[in-house]
Amino acid sequence: MLPARELPAVPAVPYSYCSRPRALPARPKYRALPGAAELEKEPVRYANLMYDRRVVRGNTYALQVTPVSTQPNPFEIQKQREARKRALARKRAKEQLQPRTPDPVEGREHVHVQTELYLEEISDRIIEVDTECQTDAFLDRPPTPLFIPAKTGKDVATQIEEGELFDFDVEVKPILEVLVGKTVEQALLEVMEEEELAQLWAHQRAYAELRNAELAEVQRLEEQDRRYREEKERRKLQHMQMLQKQKETTEKIAARAFAQRYLADLIPSVFNNLREGGFFYDPIERDIETEFLPWLMTEVEETLERKVLGRTMLDSLICTVVEKRLDAFSHQPLSDQTEAPTEEPRSTDAAPQVAGETDTADRSVAEKEETDEPVVEEQPSRRISFQLEEPDQAGTEDLEPE
Amino acid sequence: MAHARISANLPPDVDPTKARIAFGRRALPKLQEELHSPELLTQQRALMALCDLVHDPENVYQAIEIGFLDNLKTLLLHHDSTVRQKTTETLCIMAMHNVGRQGLIQNGVISALTELLDDPVDICRKNTHQIFEMMAKLHEGAVDILHAGLIPLLVFKLETEPDEIQELILDTLSNSLRVEASEALATGAVTILKEKLTHSSVAIRSKAAWVLLEIGTHPEGKSVLCEEVTPVLVSLLEDSDPQVQASAAGALMFATVKPQGRFSALAAEAIPPLLKLVAEETSKARLSAIKTLTMLAELPEGRKTLLDHIDTFQQCLDDPCETVKRAAKIAISVIKWKP
């Protein structure tokens, strides 16, 4: 009886192992690549124990146990050595039994010699020869000559009546069927071909139509685009022109306003200038100024000159009279009485002359206001002087022609 | 008496008109050598064989590689009409393949074909025009045709040739004028085309209208169209054939892009027939008619008239075709636009 083993109700002390028991993963079918082992960590697949190849199966009673140690026993090594020796000995014995050429005699040598009729060069290399062959290009086969075999044999004639050999209508049926069938078949093929061609044409035509339609669409859109662009250009141009015109108009207005303002006082200033320049004149005033006054002045000048002339004449007269009187007084006093009455008619002649002169002078004086009073006074004085000078006048008249 | 020779005729599958074709790759080079032979019969037979071979595109490629086109160019000017006819036929079949077309452009065959426009034989001319028509479908081909100065010649030929050739010429013109229209306008093509618009044949009318459409895609063409052709096009809108209507509507579409065109179209009272075309559900001209009405709606008078007919456009919005819906929407927005 085996000693009762203590079965602990609760395993107080767990087993200790050199290696813990673990479920072995399945042996992979293929060897893992040398470098890839660590990289992939696939989920560990546990294999079924029943299908594991590492589990020993079958009868375990008479197993061939692998030796515990892999190193060979010395006993086995010896056995192997002996077996080898025996095989070698056997081989040697076999060799010795074979007949051999006896060894050469002294001074001679065995030599391999060819004894056939034709010597053969023995070498390792096998002699190889390359040969080619090619069929000739086809030659033109000349046309077959006409072969007319010579006549041989006996001539025999025979005649076959109608209906003897065969019945045409019956015999011809299959031939006809074949002929007609083939013809019809050929015709059908041709018709199908034509139909296929017609289909292809129709297909092509439809494609061409589609293409044309697309092309037309493209061209239409191009045309539309061109029209829109032109319209846009035109409108832009119009707008530009309008802006241009507006600008011009504003400039014109500005220029006009400026010019107006600038020239606003042009007219008054012009008139002022002209008036200052003396272009506006009262015609009567002008007339008076330009004509009347110079005339007046000239007349006044003339009158004054006349007066002056008169005065100078008077002066000269007085002078001469005085001189004459002087002379006369220095001469004899008789001549005074005789000359006095002759000089009286002359003085009366001279008096109306002088009176005429003085009347004209008075008249001219009466016209002008500017006659001086001394002139008026001088007239009577001159009259007086003239009357006094009557005798002198005669003397002067006498003197003058001298 | 019986002969050893079974029959005087050669075996039935040998075509005496064709040369014997060598095997495989050797066929075309051998035919090329035969073409150089001085004997007329050999040349003709070689050409017949070539014509049949060229239906296969691989043979076309090989023929161009070998340099057949130079030979064919020389043969175009042969004195014998069969040779010319077969040559042009061969070139025509070659032009149906893209490889052939490229080869024709590179070897400058088009300028060589210009000589054949005046050929006395009808079929040669027809083939020549077919070649031009094929080539004009390619852009490089159209440019080549323009460079070769063919447009004035073709326009001139329009007046003299029979109807089927005229159709071919019109097709060629429409395809090449898509590139550039100035040469055609210089030669007064519009006048000639205006005459064709009143031709009895439906195909010619519709094709002439199509050429006018292509001219109208260019700006200088538009001005010419506006001046002269708009009334005629408007009258064509009421033609019985839908093809003609479609082409006329398309030509009007381009003519009305310019304002003068719009005025002249309005003056010619284009709006009622266009509205009729729009109203028809299955008309081919629907799209073009909608577009033309859109252009006309940009004018104030047009807009006024069309404001009453907006419901026609509303119907178009239900059309299964996407472009028609879009066009109708654009038309409605243009009509309702206020300045």
PDB file of C-alpha atoms in Angstrom, chain A residues 50 65 78 87 100 108 139 166 188 226 245 250 268 281 291 309 324 331 339 365 399:
ATOM      1  CA  MET A  50      -4.862  16.095 -31.179  1.00  0.00           C
ATOM      2  CA  VAL A  65      14.098   5.774 -27.898  1.00  0.00           C
ATOM      3  CA  GLN A  78      34.765   0.843 -32.156  1.00  0.00           C
ATOM      4  CA  ALA A  87      35.271  -3.542 -45.993  1.00  0.00           C
ATOM      5  CA  ARG A 100      47.033  -8.155 -64.506  1.00  0.00           C
ATOM      6  CA  ARG A 108      61.776  -1.797 -70.518  1.00  0.00           C
ATOM      7  CA  LEU A 139      12.651  27.890-108.538  1.00  0.00           C
ATOM      8  CA  PHE A 166     -30.438   6.931-114.093  1.00  0.00           C
ATOM      9  CA  LEU A 188     -27.463  35.806 -97.697  1.00  0.00           C
ATOM     10  CA  ARG A 226     -17.973  87.930 -80.243  1.00  0.00           C
ATOM     11  CA  LYS A 245     -17.732 115.340 -74.044  1.00  0.00           C
ATOM     12  CA  THR A 250     -17.343 121.584 -68.200  1.00  0.00           C
ATOM     13  CA  PRO A 268     -16.288 150.189 -69.424  1.00  0.00           C
ATOM     14  CA  TYR A 281     -16.160 164.200 -78.741  1.00  0.00           C
ATOM     15  CA  GLU A 291     -12.059 175.612 -86.790  1.00  0.00           C
ATOM     16  CA  LEU A 309       1.347 197.847 -88.107  1.00  0.00           C
ATOM     17  CA  LYS A 324      10.622 217.071 -90.833  1.00  0.00           C
ATOM     18  CA  HIS A 331      14.948 225.991 -91.973  1.00  0.00           C
ATOM     19  CA  GLU A 339       2.391 225.269 -96.960  1.00  0.00           C
ATOM     20  CA  VAL A 365     -13.178 197.346 -83.601  1.00  0.00           C
ATOM     21  CA  LEU A 399      10.369 214.008 -99.922  1.00  0.00           C
TER      22      LEU A 399
END
